[in-house]
Each structure stands twice: as structure tokens, then as C-alpha cells.
Coordinates of C-alpha atoms and ligand atoms in Angstrom, one line a residue:
M1 CA 45.3 19.3 -7.7
K2 CA 44.5 19.8 -11.0
A3 CA 46.7 20.0 -14.2
I4 CA 45.4 23.3 -14.4
E5 CA 46.4 24.8 -10.9
I6 CA 49.8 22.3 -10.8
R7 CA 50.5 24.6 -14.0
N8 CA 49.6 28.0 -12.8
K9 CA 51.3 27.5 -9.3
Y10 CA 54.5 26.6 -11.6
I11 CA 54.6 29.3 -13.6
N12 CA 53.7 31.8 -10.7
F13 CA 56.4 30.4 -8.6
F14 CA 59.1 30.8 -11.7
K15 CA 57.5 34.2 -12.2
N16 CA 58.3 35.0 -8.6
H17 CA 62.0 33.9 -9.0
N18 CA 62.2 36.6 -11.7
H19 CA 61.8 34.4 -14.7
A20 CA 60.0 35.9 -17.3
V21 CA 57.0 34.0 -19.1
I22 CA 57.6 32.6 -22.4
P23 CA 54.5 31.3 -24.7
S24 CA 54.8 27.4 -25.3
A25 CA 56.2 27.4 -28.9
P26 CA 54.1 25.4 -31.6
L27 CA 54.4 21.6 -31.8
I28 CA 55.6 21.8 -35.1
P29 CA 58.9 23.4 -34.8
E30 CA 59.0 26.8 -37.1
N31 CA 62.4 26.7 -39.2
D32 CA 62.9 23.3 -37.9
P33 CA 63.0 20.5 -40.8
S34 CA 65.1 18.1 -38.5
V35 CA 62.4 17.3 -36.0
L36 CA 58.9 16.2 -36.3
F37 CA 57.3 17.9 -33.5
T38 CA 59.1 20.1 -30.5
T39 CA 59.4 17.0 -27.9
A40 CA 60.7 18.8 -24.8
G41 CA 60.5 22.6 -23.8
M42 CA 64.4 23.0 -24.5
Q43 CA 64.2 22.8 -27.8
P44 CA 62.9 26.3 -29.3
L45 CA 65.5 27.7 -26.8
V46 CA 68.7 26.1 -28.5
P47 CA 70.5 29.0 -30.0
Y48 CA 70.0 30.9 -26.0
L49 CA 71.3 27.9 -24.3
L50 CA 74.5 28.1 -27.1
G51 CA 74.7 31.7 -25.9
Q52 CA 72.4 34.1 -27.9
K53 CA 70.8 36.5 -26.2
H54 CA 67.4 36.2 -25.6
P55 CA 65.1 39.0 -25.6
E56 CA 63.8 38.3 -22.4
G57 CA 66.4 37.8 -20.2
T58 CA 68.5 35.0 -18.6
R59 CA 65.9 33.3 -16.5
L60 CA 62.4 31.6 -18.4
T61 CA 59.8 29.8 -17.7
D62 CA 57.0 28.5 -20.0
F63 CA 54.7 25.4 -20.4
Q64 CA 55.4 23.5 -23.7
K65 CA 53.4 21.5 -25.8
C66 CA 55.3 18.3 -26.7
V67 CA 54.5 15.4 -28.9
R68 CA 57.3 12.2 -29.0
T69 CA 56.6 9.5 -31.2
N70 CA 59.3 6.4 -30.3
D71 CA 56.6 5.2 -28.0
I72 CA 53.6 5.2 -30.3
D73 CA 53.2 1.0 -29.9
E74 CA 53.2 1.1 -25.7
V75 CA 50.4 3.4 -25.4
G76 CA 47.8 1.6 -24.1
D77 CA 49.9 0.4 -21.0
N78 CA 49.2 2.7 -18.0
R79 CA 51.7 5.4 -18.0
H80 CA 52.5 6.1 -22.0
L81 CA 51.5 9.3 -23.7
T82 CA 52.3 10.7 -27.3
Y83 CA 51.4 14.2 -26.5
F84 CA 52.1 16.0 -22.9
E85 CA 52.7 19.0 -21.3
M86 CA 56.5 20.1 -20.1
L87 CA 56.7 22.8 -17.2
G88 CA 60.2 24.2 -17.7
N89 CA 62.9 26.6 -16.4
W90 CA 65.7 27.9 -17.8
S91 CA 68.9 29.5 -16.9
L92 CA 70.9 31.0 -19.4
G93 CA 74.4 31.5 -18.2
D94 CA 72.6 32.5 -15.1
Y95 CA 71.9 30.5 -11.9
F96 CA 73.3 27.0 -11.8
K97 CA 73.0 23.9 -10.2
K98 CA 72.6 25.6 -6.0
E99 CA 69.8 28.0 -7.3
S100 CA 68.1 25.6 -9.1
I101 CA 68.0 22.3 -6.6
A102 CA 66.8 25.0 -4.2
M103 CA 64.1 26.0 -5.9
S104 CA 63.5 22.6 -7.2
Y105 CA 63.0 21.4 -3.6
E106 CA 61.3 24.4 -2.7
F107 CA 58.4 23.9 -5.6
L108 CA 58.1 20.6 -4.4
T109 CA 57.6 20.8 -0.9
K110 CA 56.2 24.0 -0.3
E111 CA 54.0 24.9 -3.5
L112 CA 52.7 21.1 -4.6
G113 CA 53.2 20.0 -0.7
I114 CA 54.8 16.7 -1.5
P115 CA 56.7 15.3 1.8
N116 CA 60.3 15.1 2.0
E117 CA 60.3 11.7 2.6
K118 CA 58.7 11.1 -0.8
I119 CA 61.1 12.5 -2.5
S120 CA 64.3 11.1 -4.0
V121 CA 67.0 11.7 -6.7
T122 CA 69.5 10.8 -8.5
C123 CA 73.1 12.5 -9.8
F124 CA 75.6 11.9 -12.3
A125 CA 78.0 9.2 -11.0
G126 CA 81.2 10.6 -12.9
D127 CA 83.0 9.3 -16.0
D128 CA 86.2 10.1 -18.5
D129 CA 84.0 13.5 -20.3
C130 CA 82.4 14.7 -16.9
A131 CA 83.3 14.5 -13.0
R132 CA 81.1 13.0 -10.5
D133 CA 78.5 15.4 -9.9
T134 CA 79.3 15.7 -5.9
V135 CA 77.5 19.4 -6.3
A136 CA 74.2 18.5 -6.9
E137 CA 74.9 15.8 -4.3
E138 CA 75.4 18.6 -1.5
C139 CA 72.4 20.5 -2.8
W140 CA 70.4 17.9 -2.2
K141 CA 71.3 17.4 1.6
K142 CA 71.3 20.6 2.2
A143 CA 67.9 20.8 1.0
G144 CA 67.1 18.2 3.2
I145 CA 67.2 14.8 1.1
P146 CA 69.5 12.2 3.3
E147 CA 72.3 10.3 1.1
D148 CA 70.1 7.3 1.8
R149 CA 67.8 8.5 -1.1
I150 CA 70.1 10.4 -3.1
F151 CA 71.5 7.7 -5.7
F152 CA 73.8 7.9 -8.5
F153 CA 74.2 6.0 -11.7
G154 CA 76.0 7.1 -15.8
K155 CA 75.3 8.4 -18.8
D156 CA 72.5 5.9 -19.4
N157 CA 70.1 7.4 -16.9
N158 CA 71.9 10.9 -15.9
W159 CA 72.8 12.5 -19.3
W160 CA 70.5 14.4 -21.1
I161 CA 71.1 15.3 -24.4
A162 CA 68.4 16.4 -27.7
G163 CA 69.5 13.6 -30.0
E164 CA 73.0 13.0 -31.0
E165 CA 74.7 16.1 -31.5
G166 CA 73.6 19.3 -29.6
P167 CA 73.4 21.0 -26.2
C168 CA 73.7 18.2 -23.4
G169 CA 75.1 18.0 -19.8
P170 CA 74.8 15.7 -16.5
D171 CA 70.9 16.1 -14.9
T172 CA 69.6 15.5 -11.6
E173 CA 66.4 13.9 -11.3
M174 CA 63.5 14.3 -8.7
F175 CA 61.4 10.7 -8.5
Y176 CA 58.3 10.5 -6.2
D177 CA 57.5 7.1 -3.9
T178 CA 54.4 6.3 -4.9
G179 CA 54.9 3.9 -1.3
K180 CA 54.4 0.9 -3.2
P181 CA 56.8 -2.1 -2.0
K182 CA 60.6 -2.1 -3.5
C183 CA 60.2 -4.9 -6.0
S184 CA 63.8 -6.8 -5.4
P185 CA 66.3 -5.5 -2.5
E186 CA 67.8 -3.6 -5.3
C187 CA 65.0 -1.7 -6.3
D188 CA 66.2 2.2 -6.7
P189 CA 65.1 5.0 -9.1
S190 CA 66.4 3.7 -12.1
C191 CA 63.9 0.6 -11.8
D192 CA 60.8 0.8 -13.7
C193 CA 58.6 -1.3 -11.7
G194 CA 56.5 1.7 -10.6
K195 CA 57.5 2.1 -6.8
Y196 CA 59.5 5.7 -8.1
V197 CA 58.0 7.7 -10.8
E198 CA 60.3 10.2 -12.5
I199 CA 59.1 14.0 -11.9
W200 CA 61.8 16.0 -12.6
N201 CA 64.6 16.6 -14.2
N202 CA 67.0 19.4 -14.4
V203 CA 69.9 19.5 -16.6
F204 CA 73.3 21.1 -15.8
M205 CA 74.2 21.9 -19.9
E206 CA 77.6 22.8 -20.0
F207 CA 78.3 20.8 -23.0
Y208 CA 78.4 20.9 -26.2
K209 CA 78.2 17.3 -28.1
D210 CA 79.3 16.8 -31.6
K211 CA 81.2 13.8 -34.0
N212 CA 84.3 15.3 -32.0
G213 CA 83.1 14.5 -28.6
Y214 CA 82.1 17.0 -26.2
R215 CA 83.4 20.4 -25.6
K216 CA 82.4 23.1 -22.6
L217 CA 79.9 25.7 -23.6
E218 CA 80.6 29.3 -22.9
Q219 CA 78.0 29.6 -20.6
Q220 CA 76.9 27.1 -18.1
N221 CA 72.5 26.4 -18.2
V222 CA 70.4 25.4 -16.2
D223 CA 67.4 23.5 -18.5
T224 CA 64.4 21.5 -16.5
G225 CA 61.3 19.8 -17.3
L226 CA 58.1 18.4 -15.6
G227 CA 55.8 16.1 -17.2
L228 CA 52.4 17.6 -16.0
E229 CA 50.1 15.0 -16.3
R230 CA 52.3 12.8 -14.4
M231 CA 52.6 15.2 -12.1
A232 CA 49.2 15.2 -11.7
M233 CA 48.5 11.9 -11.5
L234 CA 50.7 11.5 -7.9
L235 CA 49.1 14.5 -6.6
Q236 CA 45.6 13.3 -7.6
G237 CA 46.8 9.7 -6.0
K238 CA 45.7 8.4 -9.5
E239 CA 47.3 5.1 -10.6
T240 CA 47.1 6.2 -14.1
P241 CA 47.4 9.4 -16.5
F242 CA 43.9 8.0 -17.7
D243 CA 42.5 8.7 -14.7
I244 CA 42.9 12.1 -14.2
E245 CA 40.6 15.4 -15.5
L246 CA 42.1 15.4 -19.0
F247 CA 41.2 11.9 -19.6
E248 CA 38.7 10.9 -17.1
P249 CA 35.6 12.1 -19.1
V250 CA 36.6 10.4 -22.8
M251 CA 37.7 7.4 -21.0
K252 CA 34.0 7.3 -18.9
K253 CA 32.1 8.0 -22.5
L254 CA 34.1 5.5 -24.5
E255 CA 33.2 3.0 -21.2
E256 CA 29.7 3.8 -21.6
L257 CA 29.2 3.6 -25.9
Q258 CA 31.5 0.1 -26.4
K259 CA 30.4 -2.9 -26.5
V260 CA 33.1 -4.9 -26.0
D261 CA 35.1 -4.2 -23.2
N262 CA 39.1 -3.4 -23.4
I263 CA 40.5 -0.9 -21.2
Q264 CA 43.9 -0.5 -23.2
S265 CA 41.6 0.1 -26.8
R266 CA 40.2 2.7 -24.5
R267 CA 43.5 4.3 -23.6
I268 CA 44.6 4.4 -27.2
V269 CA 41.7 6.0 -28.4
A270 CA 41.4 8.8 -25.6
E271 CA 45.3 9.7 -26.3
H272 CA 45.9 9.6 -29.7
L273 CA 42.6 11.4 -29.5
R274 CA 44.0 14.3 -27.8
S275 CA 47.5 14.1 -29.2
S276 CA 45.5 14.8 -32.5
I277 CA 43.1 17.0 -31.4
M278 CA 46.7 19.3 -30.5
I279 CA 48.7 18.2 -33.6
I280 CA 45.8 19.4 -35.9
N281 CA 45.3 22.7 -33.5
D282 CA 48.3 23.5 -34.3
G283 CA 48.5 22.8 -37.8
G284 CA 48.6 19.1 -38.3
R285 CA 47.3 17.8 -40.9
P286 CA 47.4 14.1 -42.2
S287 CA 49.3 13.1 -45.2
N288 CA 51.8 10.2 -46.1
V289 CA 54.9 11.6 -45.0
D290 CA 56.5 13.1 -42.3
R291 CA 54.7 14.8 -39.3
G292 CA 50.9 13.9 -41.5
Y293 CA 51.9 10.3 -41.7
I294 CA 52.4 10.5 -37.6
L295 CA 49.3 12.1 -37.2
R296 CA 47.3 9.7 -40.1
R297 CA 48.8 6.8 -37.9
L298 CA 47.8 8.4 -34.9
L299 CA 44.0 8.6 -36.3
R300 CA 43.7 5.0 -37.9
R301 CA 44.5 3.4 -34.7
M302 CA 42.1 5.3 -33.2
T303 CA 39.6 4.2 -35.6
R304 CA 40.8 1.2 -35.2
H305 CA 40.3 0.7 -31.5
L306 CA 36.8 2.4 -31.6
N307 CA 36.3 -0.2 -34.1
K308 CA 37.4 -2.9 -31.6
L309 CA 35.5 -1.5 -28.6
E310 CA 32.4 -1.5 -31.3
I311 CA 31.5 1.9 -30.8
D312 CA 29.1 3.4 -33.5
L313 CA 31.7 5.7 -35.4
N314 CA 28.7 8.3 -35.4
N315 CA 29.8 8.5 -31.9
L316 CA 33.4 10.3 -32.8
P317 CA 32.1 14.0 -33.0
E318 CA 30.7 14.3 -29.1
I319 CA 33.6 12.1 -28.1
I320 CA 35.8 15.1 -30.0
D321 CA 33.7 17.6 -27.8
I322 CA 34.5 16.1 -24.7
S323 CA 38.1 15.7 -25.1
I324 CA 38.0 18.8 -26.0
D325 CA 36.1 20.4 -23.2
S326 CA 38.5 18.4 -20.8
S327 CA 41.2 20.5 -22.3
K328 CA 39.8 23.9 -22.9
E329 CA 41.0 25.4 -19.3
L330 CA 44.6 24.2 -20.6
Y331 CA 44.6 25.6 -24.6
P332 CA 41.5 27.3 -24.5
E333 CA 42.5 28.1 -27.9
L334 CA 41.1 25.1 -29.2
L335 CA 37.4 26.0 -28.4
N336 CA 38.1 28.2 -31.8
S337 CA 39.6 25.4 -34.0
K338 CA 37.2 23.3 -33.2
D339 CA 35.5 22.9 -36.1
T340 CA 38.1 22.5 -38.2
I341 CA 39.8 19.9 -35.9
K342 CA 36.6 18.0 -35.9
Q343 CA 36.8 18.2 -39.8
V344 CA 40.1 16.8 -40.3
I345 CA 39.4 13.8 -38.3
I346 CA 36.0 12.8 -39.3
E347 CA 37.7 13.0 -43.2
E348 CA 40.4 11.1 -42.2
K349 CA 38.5 8.8 -40.8
N350 CA 35.9 7.7 -43.3
K351 CA 39.2 7.4 -45.5
F352 CA 40.6 4.4 -43.5
I353 CA 37.4 3.2 -43.1
K354 CA 37.3 2.2 -46.6
T355 CA 41.1 0.2 -46.0
L356 CA 39.0 -1.4 -43.2
K357 CA 35.5 -2.2 -45.6
N358 CA 37.8 -3.7 -48.5
G359 CA 39.6 -6.1 -45.9
E360 CA 36.1 -6.4 -44.4
K361 CA 34.5 -7.8 -47.3
E362 CA 37.5 -9.9 -48.6
F363 CA 37.5 -11.7 -45.5
E364 CA 33.6 -12.5 -45.5
K365 CA 34.7 -14.3 -49.1
V366 CA 37.5 -16.1 -47.4
A367 CA 35.3 -17.2 -44.8
N368 CA 32.1 -18.7 -46.4
K369 CA 34.3 -20.3 -48.3
A370 CA 35.6 -21.8 -45.2
K371 CA 32.3 -22.6 -43.8
A372 CA 30.9 -24.4 -47.1
A373 CA 33.9 -26.8 -47.2
G374 CA 33.2 -27.4 -43.1
E375 CA 36.6 -25.7 -42.1
K376 CA 36.7 -24.1 -38.5
V377 CA 39.6 -22.2 -38.6
I378 CA 41.3 -19.8 -41.4
A379 CA 44.7 -20.5 -42.9
A380 CA 47.5 -18.7 -42.2
E381 CA 47.7 -18.0 -45.7
V382 CA 44.3 -16.2 -46.2
V383 CA 45.5 -14.1 -43.1
F384 CA 48.6 -13.4 -44.3
N385 CA 47.5 -12.4 -48.2
L386 CA 44.6 -9.6 -45.9
Y387 CA 47.5 -8.3 -44.4
E388 CA 50.1 -8.1 -47.7
T389 CA 47.3 -6.9 -50.4
Y390 CA 44.4 -5.2 -48.3
G391 CA 46.9 -3.9 -45.3
F392 CA 44.2 -5.4 -43.4
P393 CA 45.9 -6.2 -39.7
P394 CA 45.9 -9.8 -38.6
E395 CA 44.6 -9.0 -35.1
M396 CA 41.4 -7.6 -36.7
T397 CA 41.3 -10.7 -39.0
E398 CA 40.9 -12.5 -36.0
E399 CA 38.3 -10.8 -34.7
L400 CA 35.9 -10.9 -37.5
A401 CA 36.7 -14.4 -37.8
R402 CA 36.0 -14.5 -33.9
E403 CA 32.2 -12.9 -34.4
Q404 CA 31.9 -16.1 -37.1
N405 CA 33.3 -18.9 -34.5
L406 CA 36.1 -19.3 -36.8
K407 CA 39.5 -19.3 -35.5
V408 CA 42.7 -18.1 -37.4
D409 CA 45.7 -20.1 -37.9
M410 CA 48.2 -17.2 -35.9
K411 CA 50.9 -19.2 -35.0
N412 CA 51.8 -20.2 -38.2
Y413 CA 50.9 -16.7 -39.9
Q414 CA 53.7 -15.6 -37.8
K415 CA 56.3 -17.8 -39.3
L416 CA 54.9 -17.0 -42.7
F417 CA 55.3 -13.4 -42.3
E418 CA 58.8 -14.0 -40.9
E419 CA 59.3 -16.4 -44.1
H420 CA 58.3 -13.8 -46.4
Q421 CA 60.6 -10.9 -44.8
A422 CA 63.5 -13.3 -44.7
K423 CA 62.7 -14.2 -48.5
S424 CA 61.7 -10.1 -49.9
R425 CA 65.3 -9.8 -48.2
L426 CA 67.0 -11.5 -50.3
G427 CA 65.2 -10.9 -53.5
S428 CA 65.5 -7.5 -52.7
E429 CA 68.9 -7.6 -53.1
A430 CA 69.6 -8.8 -56.2
K431 CA 66.8 -6.4 -57.2
F432 CA 68.4 -3.1 -56.1
K433 CA 71.4 -4.6 -57.9
G434 CA 69.5 -4.9 -61.3
G435 CA 67.6 -2.0 -60.4
L436 CA 70.8 0.6 -60.2
A437 CA 73.0 -0.8 -63.2
S438 CA 72.7 1.7 -65.3
T439 CA 71.4 4.9 -65.1
G440 CA 71.4 7.2 -68.0
E441 CA 70.0 10.9 -68.3
M442 CA 66.4 8.2 -69.2
E443 CA 66.8 5.8 -66.4
T444 CA 67.0 8.7 -63.9
K445 CA 63.5 10.4 -65.0
Y446 CA 62.4 7.1 -64.9
H447 CA 63.3 6.7 -61.0
T448 CA 61.8 9.6 -60.3
A449 CA 58.7 8.7 -61.9
T450 CA 58.7 5.3 -60.0
H451 CA 58.1 7.5 -56.4
L452 CA 55.8 9.6 -58.5
L453 CA 53.8 6.5 -59.4
N454 CA 54.3 4.6 -56.0
A455 CA 53.0 7.9 -54.3
A456 CA 49.7 8.4 -56.9
L457 CA 48.6 5.2 -56.7
K458 CA 48.6 5.2 -53.1
V459 CA 46.2 8.2 -53.0
V460 CA 43.7 6.8 -55.4
L461 CA 44.3 2.9 -54.5
G462 CA 44.7 3.1 -51.1
D463 CA 47.8 2.7 -48.4
H464 CA 47.5 -0.6 -48.4
V465 CA 50.2 -0.1 -52.1
H466 CA 53.6 -1.0 -51.4
Q467 CA 56.2 -1.7 -53.8
K468 CA 57.1 -5.3 -55.2
G469 CA 58.9 -4.3 -57.5
S470 CA 61.0 -2.4 -60.2
N471 CA 62.6 -2.3 -63.3
I472 CA 63.9 0.5 -65.2
T473 CA 65.3 0.6 -69.3
A474 CA 65.7 3.8 -71.3
E475 CA 62.9 3.1 -73.1
R476 CA 59.8 1.8 -69.9
M477 CA 59.6 1.9 -66.7
R478 CA 57.8 -1.2 -64.8
F479 CA 56.5 -1.1 -61.4
D480 CA 54.8 -4.0 -59.2
F481 CA 52.9 -3.1 -55.9
S482 CA 50.6 -5.1 -54.0
H483 CA 46.7 -4.6 -54.6
G484 CA 44.0 -7.0 -54.9
A485 CA 42.0 -5.9 -58.0
K486 CA 42.3 -5.3 -61.6
M487 CA 42.3 -1.6 -61.7
T488 CA 39.8 0.0 -63.5
D489 CA 40.0 2.4 -66.6
E490 CA 39.2 5.2 -64.3
E491 CA 41.5 4.3 -61.5
K492 CA 44.5 4.4 -63.8
Q493 CA 43.3 8.0 -65.9
K494 CA 43.4 8.8 -62.3
V495 CA 47.0 7.7 -61.3
E496 CA 47.9 8.5 -64.7
D497 CA 46.9 12.2 -63.5
L498 CA 47.8 12.7 -60.5
V499 CA 51.7 11.6 -61.9
N500 CA 51.3 14.6 -64.7
E501 CA 50.3 16.6 -61.9
Y502 CA 52.6 16.3 -59.9
I503 CA 55.2 16.9 -62.6
R504 CA 53.3 19.9 -63.9
Q505 CA 53.9 21.4 -60.2
D506 CA 57.8 21.4 -60.9
I507 CA 58.7 19.9 -57.1
K508 CA 62.5 20.0 -56.1
V509 CA 63.3 16.8 -55.3
E510 CA 65.8 16.7 -52.2
K511 CA 68.1 14.3 -51.2
L512 CA 68.1 13.4 -47.6
E513 CA 70.8 11.8 -45.3
M514 CA 69.2 10.3 -42.1
K515 CA 69.5 7.9 -39.3
K516 CA 67.4 4.2 -40.9
E517 CA 65.1 4.5 -37.6
D518 CA 63.9 8.2 -38.3
A519 CA 63.4 7.5 -41.8
I520 CA 61.1 4.7 -40.2
N521 CA 59.7 6.9 -37.9
M522 CA 58.6 9.5 -40.5
G523 CA 57.0 7.2 -42.7
A524 CA 59.6 7.1 -45.6
E525 CA 58.7 4.4 -47.7
A526 CA 61.3 1.3 -47.9
M527 CA 61.1 -1.7 -50.3
F528 CA 65.4 -2.6 -49.6
L529 CA 65.2 -1.6 -45.8
D530 CA 67.3 -4.2 -44.9
K531 CA 70.0 -3.5 -47.8
Y532 CA 71.0 -0.4 -46.3
G533 CA 72.9 0.2 -43.0
D534 CA 71.9 2.9 -39.9
T535 CA 72.5 5.6 -41.7
V536 CA 70.4 5.8 -45.2
T537 CA 69.6 8.1 -48.3
V538 CA 66.2 9.5 -48.5
Y539 CA 64.2 11.4 -51.1
K540 CA 61.6 13.9 -50.9
I541 CA 59.2 14.8 -53.5
G542 CA 57.9 17.7 -51.4
D543 CA 54.8 16.6 -49.7
V544 CA 54.0 13.9 -52.4
S545 CA 56.9 11.0 -51.3
L546 CA 59.5 10.5 -49.5
E547 CA 61.4 6.9 -50.3
L548 CA 64.4 5.5 -48.8
C549 CA 66.6 5.2 -52.6
G550 CA 70.3 5.0 -53.6
G551 CA 69.0 7.3 -56.4
P552 CA 70.0 9.0 -58.9
H553 CA 66.7 11.4 -59.1
V554 CA 66.2 14.6 -61.3
E555 CA 66.3 17.6 -59.8
S556 CA 62.9 18.2 -60.1
T557 CA 59.5 16.8 -61.4
G558 CA 59.3 19.3 -64.2
K559 CA 61.7 17.7 -66.4
L560 CA 59.9 14.5 -66.6
G561 CA 57.6 15.2 -69.5
T562 CA 54.2 13.3 -70.1
F563 CA 53.4 10.0 -68.0
K564 CA 51.5 7.7 -69.2
I565 CA 50.8 4.6 -68.3
K566 CA 50.8 1.7 -71.1
K567 CA 49.4 -1.5 -69.4
E568 CA 48.2 -3.0 -65.9
E569 CA 48.3 -6.5 -65.4
A570 CA 48.2 -9.3 -63.1
S571 CA 52.1 -10.1 -62.2
S572 CA 51.3 -12.4 -59.4
S573 CA 48.7 -13.3 -56.3
G574 CA 47.8 -9.8 -54.7
V575 CA 50.4 -8.2 -57.1
R576 CA 49.9 -6.2 -59.9
R577 CA 52.0 -4.7 -62.5
I578 CA 52.4 -0.9 -64.4
K579 CA 54.4 -0.5 -67.5
A580 CA 54.5 3.4 -68.5
I581 CA 56.6 5.8 -70.3
L582 CA 57.4 9.1 -70.1
E583 CA 56.9 10.8 -73.4
Ligands
LIG601 N1 65.4 18.8 -21.0 C1 65.0 18.0 -20.2 C2 64.0 16.6 -20.9 O1 63.7 17.1 -21.8 C3 64.6 19.0 -19.3 O2 63.8 19.6 -19.9 O3 63.7 16.1 -19.8

């Protein structure tokens, strides 16, 4: 069964059970700066789960576009996706466990034709906050699921909440038994060996969690979510989502075009391309902060893996066409934004290619030197320098080396990398104290100017630029950053102009508190990462800059005056130093 048929069946089924069909909310949440993307169908419905009246009534259904970014690095294996579609149905204080479970069972067995014996379910085992879910258990038995296929687990498995605070509750999850043998006698639906695949999650949302613990909501809600791609994969008897009609044509094209075979790379390209298409279609654009940074990361990783497959990048427009074509039945709106999507992706690819090219050029020098000296191995220090100064990924250095019959000392590279991290931790603690020592009015301005300079350098020189040090007095600022070459006069002028442009725009400087992990996921710049605890202060300057920082800062950039670069010089190997003033 194709994904579109599953979706249509789902929506019709719940429509026939008196649910109003509501449209998918955009991937980029409206009026909710606390999250980067819509991550679940319930997210746009939170006010209604909390009791506000929904104009469409108390029974709702939809298909929701979702992006979850916590697993980006896992994409490439046989199951993780960044973008996915979630089918959902909701009871806003209307039906509860009995009807919800009966409808789910009917849909799975009658509409999708999944045999009873393929289905296992899990229920909440109970704890101090909430009793064991014997009601759900009884409902499953009544539906026809035998006791030995009903499992109980604690909050780790059978409790659902989006983040730390919000509406939540025990859930019951449905699993599809792929028929593979158990990996051990204890193997059950909580095991991820691949025998049991989760297909649907019904959350009985009758609690609210905040800092003080759990309290009961005024109404008993049901929130369910069914992953479309995964269901299509199972019903089509495929091993991975990359084998279904939404990915298969791109996967095939990549295989055709590739000069080097690598299934992980093909999956990464196909997945990141589709996710990027969906994000761009909903208005996302690459940048260095927030959602824009996630999109940038997706597109860069895609480009890198296209390179890894040795696919000529001139084929990218055609690959984009194929991806859009595979998704057009589900999202006809893609056809209208096709040109924009292509333009954004190709522009970003072109930008990144420059970083790649710089790294490659530098590598060429290094390789020639090694060969001239009769060496067969590229030293760990060299690999490290390429990474630190040019943002050139070590595995790419390794790959280029391979082509020239050279080896790379990856073992010592790893050691160097770890040593460096430990060292910069120590160093940054000392510098951190120094940096915050005095905070008069001028120093405060220089603090903010430092963030603007850091951002401008990235724009002009590239994303390999990171802060390596900073020193501020009431008279001037000094800023050290990773960059491999002397800046040209033109580059210096551009940076200066850009900082002054940011000042002219008088952008608000916002202080945000967030979890360190979230800050990193949002792409925040962080020199003193290890210095901070789990909750960090982040300063956000519009779309220009996002940095972990203790402050203090001015309220808006307009207060800074005129920024002037006085000197640009080498600080140490691969590190440049700028001295600048505000007038
Ligand atoms: N909110 C639940 C989930 O995301 C059910 O929709 O799994």
C-alpha cells in the first residue's frame, strides 16, 4: 500500500468516526519560538488539549508534517528519518481509552489488513504518579489481543510528553511483529533488534507536568500518532523506509550516477534532500542560527555525501526534481515552490563548495609535501589543522589521501582532538574569568561588538571561523579566531561594513535561558561550552548571532557607535587576531 493510500484511508476512517479533518500546521511553528520545528501532531493543538475550545469540535484528525532533529547523525542507518509525516487523531475531552483502542484496532486490522497475530501492544506499568493501566489492558483483551502480547513498561517506554513541561500521560503503543526471530529469550517490544516495530502511539493525556510535578488536567484527552513512512515500509514488506516509493526513485538515480558505492551516503542524500525540500517549502532558509542552521547542516551533509559518492554536482537539479516528483502526491504544493526550492538548495551547495574547495586546495599542498619527502602517511597534526582552520572534516581528508595512495594517521588525530578539547577547556576557564572581570559601559558595548564581529567574520570568510580568544578593555577589543590566511584589505573592509550594517539596523539583543543541549542543537556559538552547567544563557542578536555567553550586553546594537578594525595579524598557527575599536 502506497503512503498516499494509507493517509487517505486513515483520514477517511476517522472522518467516518465523526472526526473533523484539520489541515497540517506548517513545519515552522507559528507563534512558538520555543521550538525549532513541529515535532508531533499534538504540538499545534496544545492550547486545546489544555481546555481551550477548538472551533472544529472535540474530535479531530490530520496528517502533520514533522521534523525531529535529535537524530540527524543517525540518518544513514536503516530507519532514522529527520522529516516524517505523522497521522493523528485527537479527543479533546471527548472519548477516552475504550473508544480510542477500539478504533485503532479496527483501523489496523480492517482498513490496513494487518493480521491480529502481527500486533503486540504495550501499556503503562504504573508508579507513584499514575496507576497501572489495567483499563487499556482490558480494552486490548476485548479487542482480541491475547495476554502474552500485552506488555507493561514504566515511564521510560509508556509515558509521553513533549520536552520537560506540558500536557502528558500514560500511553499504549502498538507494535508490528516483522516475523524475525527473537534476538534473545527476553526480546520484547522494548527491544530494538528490529523484530518489533512501533507503529502507533495513543497517549491518554490527562496530566500536566511542570516544575512542581504532575497535576490532573480538567479534561481527559487522547493524542495519537502514527508514522506514515514506517507504516508504508511495513505494509510494503520493505526493510527500510528508503525502499518505499517516497525515496526509491532518488536512491535509484544516485546509484546510477555514483562512481563510488555507499549505501549510507545514498540514504543521507535522499533523506536530507527530502527534509530540506519540506523545510524550504514551509519558508525555512539556511542561516547560522536556529532553524536556518539545521537546514544548513542538512544541506551541507547532503553535499558532502554527494561528493563522497563522486556524483557530479551538476546533477543536483535533476535529483531535486526526482525527489519532488516522488512526494508530489502527498504534497502537491511542492510543485508551486519547485523553483525556489531548487534555487535555495543550489545556492547553499555553491557556498559550501567553497569551504570544501579551500580545504581541498590546502590538502593538495600537504599531500605534495608529504610525497616529496617520501612519506606515505599524512601526520595527525596536519589532519587536525585542516579541521581546525578550514573546517575540513577528517574523514574527507582521509578520503582525499586515499585517492593519492596516502594514509592518514587517524588514531593519533583522534588523540590530538581529545587533547585539544581538554586543553581548551582549561584555557577557556582562565580566559573566561578574565573576560568578565570588568564590565563598564564601554566594555559592555565591546562585548556585543565581539558577537557581531564573530558573526560577520563567518559571513565573509566562512563557517570555519570560531572564536579562539577575546580580550576587552574600555579602550579596545581584541578577537582571536580560526582562519588559515591573512585577511585581504577587501575582506577587512567587508567585515567592518557588515558589523556597521548590523549596528545601523539597531537589532535587539535578547537574553535567553535554555538547556545546553538545545543551544547546541540551535547552532549556538560556544567557546566556553564546558564551563557551563546544563542550563545556559544565550544571547541572540536577531538572525545575526546566537552565542552562549555570560554577558553583559547592550539592549540593541544601535548603541555601539561606529566599528573600526585597527589591525589584523597572526596570533598563532591557524589563528588570526583582530584589534578593533568603537568610535
Ligand atoms: N504525541 C505522541 C507522539 O508523538 C502521539 O502522537 O508519539
